[in-house]
Short mmCIF file of C-alpha atoms in Angstrom, two decimals:
data_model
loop_
_atom_site.label_atom_id
_atom_site.label_comp_id
_atom_site.label_asym_id
_atom_site.label_seq_id
_atom_site.Cartn_x
_atom_site.Cartn_y
_atom_site.Cartn_z
CA GLY A 858 104.27 98.43 103.91
CA ASN A 859 102.06 96.87 101.91
CA SER A 860 103.89 93.99 99.17
CA VAL A 861 102.37 91.72 97.26
CA THR A 862 104.50 87.63 96.16
CA GLN A 863 103.17 86.29 93.26
CA MET A 864 104.42 82.73 92.26
CA GLU A 865 106.90 82.49 90.56
CA GLY A 866 107.99 81.98 87.32
CA PRO A 867 107.80 80.88 84.46
CA VAL A 868 105.02 78.51 83.90
CA THR A 869 104.58 76.26 80.79
CA LEU A 870 100.85 74.67 80.10
CA SER A 871 99.35 72.80 77.24
CA GLU A 872 95.83 74.43 75.84
CA GLU A 873 93.14 73.44 77.38
CA ALA A 874 94.80 73.06 80.75
CA PHE A 875 93.92 74.11 84.24
CA LEU A 876 95.62 77.82 85.32
CA THR A 877 96.92 78.76 89.04
CA ILE A 878 98.47 81.65 89.42
CA ASN A 879 99.25 82.37 93.06
CA CYS A 880 99.29 85.84 94.85
CA THR A 881 99.31 86.49 98.44
CA TYR A 882 99.84 89.85 99.96
CA THR A 883 100.30 92.32 102.87
CA ALA A 884 98.40 94.83 103.34
CA THR A 885 97.14 97.45 106.35
CA GLY A 886 93.81 97.97 105.91
CA TYR A 887 91.28 96.66 103.03
CA PRO A 888 92.87 97.01 99.87
CA SER A 889 91.79 96.53 96.33
CA LEU A 890 92.90 94.05 94.25
CA PHE A 891 93.53 93.63 90.30
CA TRP A 892 95.27 91.44 88.08
CA TYR A 893 96.42 92.96 84.70
CA VAL A 894 97.73 91.59 81.43
CA GLN A 895 100.91 92.23 79.52
CA TYR A 896 101.78 91.11 76.14
CA PRO A 897 104.37 91.41 74.66
CA GLY A 898 105.80 94.37 73.71
CA GLU A 899 102.31 96.08 75.67
CA GLY A 900 100.61 98.61 78.43
CA LEU A 901 99.38 96.62 81.04
CA GLN A 902 95.78 95.36 80.69
CA LEU A 903 93.32 95.37 83.33
CA LEU A 904 91.99 91.61 83.75
CA LEU A 905 89.92 91.83 86.56
CA LYS A 906 89.83 93.29 90.23
CA ALA A 907 87.41 92.75 93.48
CA THR A 908 87.51 95.42 95.92
CA LYS A 909 85.98 93.26 98.98
CA ALA A 910 86.72 90.63 100.51
CA ASP A 911 84.43 87.60 98.57
CA ASP A 912 84.24 89.69 95.46
CA LYS A 913 84.78 87.47 92.56
CA GLY A 914 86.81 89.07 90.33
CA SER A 915 86.29 87.69 86.25
CA ASN A 916 86.58 88.13 82.68
CA LYS A 917 87.08 85.97 79.66
CA GLY A 918 87.32 82.97 81.43
CA PHE A 919 89.39 84.08 84.54
CA GLU A 920 88.54 84.73 87.74
CA ALA A 921 90.21 85.36 90.89
CA THR A 922 88.45 85.19 94.48
CA TYR A 923 89.07 87.85 97.52
CA ARG A 924 90.09 85.94 100.44
CA LYS A 925 90.87 88.17 103.23
CA GLU A 926 91.18 85.00 105.62
CA THR A 927 93.89 84.03 103.83
CA THR A 928 95.31 86.88 102.19
CA SER A 929 95.74 85.86 98.34
CA PHE A 930 93.81 86.56 95.65
CA HIS A 931 94.59 83.78 93.13
CA LEU A 932 93.93 83.72 89.08
CA GLU A 933 92.06 80.27 87.70
CA LYS A 934 91.62 80.36 84.22
CA GLY A 935 89.60 76.34 83.43
CA SER A 936 91.13 76.15 79.96
CA VAL A 937 93.92 77.79 78.57
CA GLN A 938 93.96 79.17 74.96
CA VAL A 939 98.12 79.42 73.50
CA SER A 940 96.78 83.70 73.05
CA ASP A 941 96.79 83.61 76.95
CA SER A 942 100.69 83.51 76.52
CA ALA A 943 101.57 86.26 77.94
CA VAL A 944 103.31 87.96 81.59
CA TYR A 945 100.53 88.02 84.33
CA PHE A 946 100.70 90.71 87.30
CA CYS A 947 98.79 90.77 90.68
CA ALA A 948 98.47 94.07 92.68
CA LEU A 949 97.16 96.04 94.98
CA SER A 950 95.76 99.60 95.70
CA ASP A 951 95.10 100.17 99.14
CA LEU A 952 92.28 102.87 99.92
CA GLY A 953 95.12 105.41 101.36
CA ALA A 954 97.18 105.45 99.38
CA GLN A 955 96.58 105.53 95.35
CA LYS A 956 99.01 103.96 93.98
CA LEU A 957 99.61 100.33 92.53
CA VAL A 958 101.93 97.96 94.13
CA PHE A 959 103.41 94.94 91.65
CA GLY A 960 103.97 91.75 92.71
CA GLN A 961 107.21 90.39 90.32
CA GLY A 962 104.71 88.83 87.69
CA THR A 963 104.18 85.87 86.11
CA ARG A 964 104.76 85.00 82.68
CA LEU A 965 103.14 82.39 80.93
CA THR A 966 103.53 80.67 77.93
CA ILE A 967 101.08 77.67 76.04
CA ASN A 968 102.01 75.57 73.94
CA PRO A 969 99.49 74.23 71.10
CA ASN B 459 87.55 106.90 73.26
CA ALA B 460 91.58 107.07 72.77
CA GLY B 461 92.99 105.41 75.51
CA VAL B 462 96.56 106.42 78.04
CA MET B 463 99.02 108.09 74.93
CA GLN B 464 102.59 107.97 75.62
CA ASN B 465 105.17 108.94 73.57
CA PRO B 466 108.22 108.42 72.21
CA ARG B 467 106.95 104.59 71.94
CA HIS B 468 111.24 104.51 72.18
CA LEU B 469 113.71 106.43 73.06
CA VAL B 470 117.80 106.46 72.97
CA ARG B 471 119.44 108.64 74.79
CA ARG B 472 123.62 108.51 75.75
CA ARG B 473 124.78 109.07 79.14
CA GLY B 474 124.64 112.55 80.22
CA GLN B 475 121.60 113.60 78.06
CA GLU B 476 118.01 114.36 79.28
CA ALA B 477 114.64 112.90 78.30
CA ARG B 478 111.41 113.46 78.46
CA LEU B 479 108.34 111.41 78.51
CA ARG B 480 105.19 112.46 77.54
CA CYS B 481 101.50 110.94 78.83
CA SER B 482 98.36 111.94 77.95
CA PRO B 483 95.59 110.41 80.36
CA MET B 484 91.97 109.20 78.99
CA LYS B 485 89.61 111.89 78.34
CA GLY B 486 87.94 112.82 81.04
CA HIS B 487 90.51 111.17 83.65
CA SER B 488 92.80 114.23 85.87
CA HIS B 489 95.14 111.50 88.35
CA VAL B 490 98.04 110.30 86.02
CA TYR B 491 100.69 107.81 87.89
CA TRP B 492 104.22 107.18 86.60
CA TYR B 493 106.12 103.55 87.64
CA ARG B 494 108.82 101.92 86.32
CA GLN B 495 109.82 98.10 84.71
CA LEU B 496 113.36 97.69 84.84
CA PRO B 497 113.68 94.12 82.85
CA GLU B 498 112.28 91.09 83.98
CA GLU B 499 110.63 92.80 87.02
CA GLY B 500 107.24 94.10 87.63
CA LEU B 501 106.59 97.73 87.90
CA LYS B 502 107.30 99.80 91.04
CA PHE B 503 105.08 103.52 91.19
CA MET B 504 107.00 106.78 90.44
CA VAL B 505 104.62 108.97 91.10
CA TYR B 506 101.78 110.45 91.78
CA LEU B 507 100.37 113.48 90.12
CA GLN B 508 96.80 115.90 89.65
CA LYS B 509 96.74 118.95 87.77
CA GLU B 510 98.76 121.46 88.73
CA ASN B 511 99.92 119.63 92.10
CA ILE B 512 102.23 116.34 92.93
CA ILE B 513 100.57 114.01 95.52
CA ASP B 514 103.13 111.24 96.16
CA GLU B 515 106.49 111.27 94.57
CA SER B 516 107.85 108.30 97.43
CA GLY B 517 108.99 106.30 94.51
CA MET B 518 111.21 109.05 92.70
CA PRO B 519 114.87 108.93 92.78
CA LYS B 520 115.98 111.90 94.71
CA GLU B 521 118.39 113.57 92.03
CA ARG B 522 117.45 113.88 88.55
CA PHE B 523 113.70 112.94 88.30
CA SER B 524 110.86 114.93 87.59
CA ALA B 525 107.45 114.88 87.18
CA GLU B 526 105.02 118.06 85.82
CA PHE B 527 101.20 118.03 84.92
CA PRO B 528 100.18 121.02 83.13
CA LYS B 529 96.80 122.66 83.54
CA GLU B 530 97.57 122.43 79.14
CA GLY B 531 98.74 119.82 77.94
CA PRO B 532 100.11 116.04 78.76
CA SER B 533 102.60 115.28 81.78
CA ILE B 534 106.01 114.85 81.44
CA LEU B 535 107.75 112.88 83.58
CA ARG B 536 111.82 114.44 83.28
CA ILE B 537 115.06 112.80 83.83
CA GLN B 538 118.19 114.21 83.74
CA GLN B 539 122.05 113.40 83.32
CA VAL B 540 120.71 109.99 81.98
CA VAL B 541 122.88 107.26 83.01
CA ARG B 542 123.07 103.27 81.76
CA GLY B 543 120.96 102.28 85.36
CA ASP B 544 117.85 104.65 83.60
CA SER B 545 117.48 101.82 80.96
CA ALA B 546 113.39 100.71 81.34
CA ALA B 547 110.50 100.66 79.97
CA TYR B 548 108.14 103.80 81.59
CA PHE B 549 104.36 103.46 82.38
CA CYS B 550 101.90 106.37 83.00
CA ALA B 551 98.54 105.30 83.68
CA SER B 552 95.45 107.32 84.75
CA SER B 553 91.95 106.91 86.68
CA PRO B 554 89.04 109.09 86.85
CA SER B 555 89.09 109.97 90.35
CA GLY B 556 92.31 108.59 92.03
CA ALA B 557 90.83 106.33 94.40
CA GLY B 558 92.01 103.33 95.40
CA THR B 559 88.69 100.88 94.28
CA ASP B 560 89.61 102.98 90.74
CA THR B 561 90.55 101.15 88.07
CA GLN B 562 94.33 102.07 86.66
CA TYR B 563 94.38 102.71 82.83
CA PHE B 564 98.28 102.22 81.38
CA GLY B 565 99.81 103.86 78.19
CA PRO B 566 101.68 101.26 76.10
CA GLY B 567 105.39 102.66 77.81
CA THR B 568 108.24 104.40 76.69
CA ARG B 569 111.29 102.10 76.03
CA LEU B 570 114.27 104.17 77.17
CA THR B 571 117.97 102.28 76.60
CA VAL B 572 121.06 105.13 77.85
CA LEU B 573 123.61 104.21 75.12
#
């Protein structure tokens, strides 16, 4: 079945550091790919998405490129801020099945 | 434009009681999804509903759990005879069309604690 594997956390960085959170997937067909962010005590918010190969999603300085050849959708940000501290989830949605399949989440902490 | 609403935000039940979780989708959305998040884990799909229909319940436990999305009113996730293992955060999401490319918008969740 479909699955998503995320880089294990927790990840701790200093402010202004470069961020990469790895995400790879296994899926039949051509899924859409998503990154969601969850702040403490809150629900998930969509951070960015890509719906076909080579698409790049971007938002709030975060980027991820849909790489079909490596089945990856790694999240990157050039300069992180303390306010980026949260849990980040990679997810996929197969065209034939509307449900989202999530990775296990990566907890990110940014120190000033 | 109100987002997805869930209530209650926190729910405490004793073993054997019933839990009812409510979800009102975003305005104009007729597709609702329920997910469960166990402590320190990712979200797991439970059920997908449209108005008055269950489309996919492949993630629902076979016993004690049920869901509905009536023509009028919110979607309800019902857990009968709760056990400690049901303690989790339950999230509802909605989308406008149910297509795989659609963004699902999440509510703030209901945190269920079973004593």
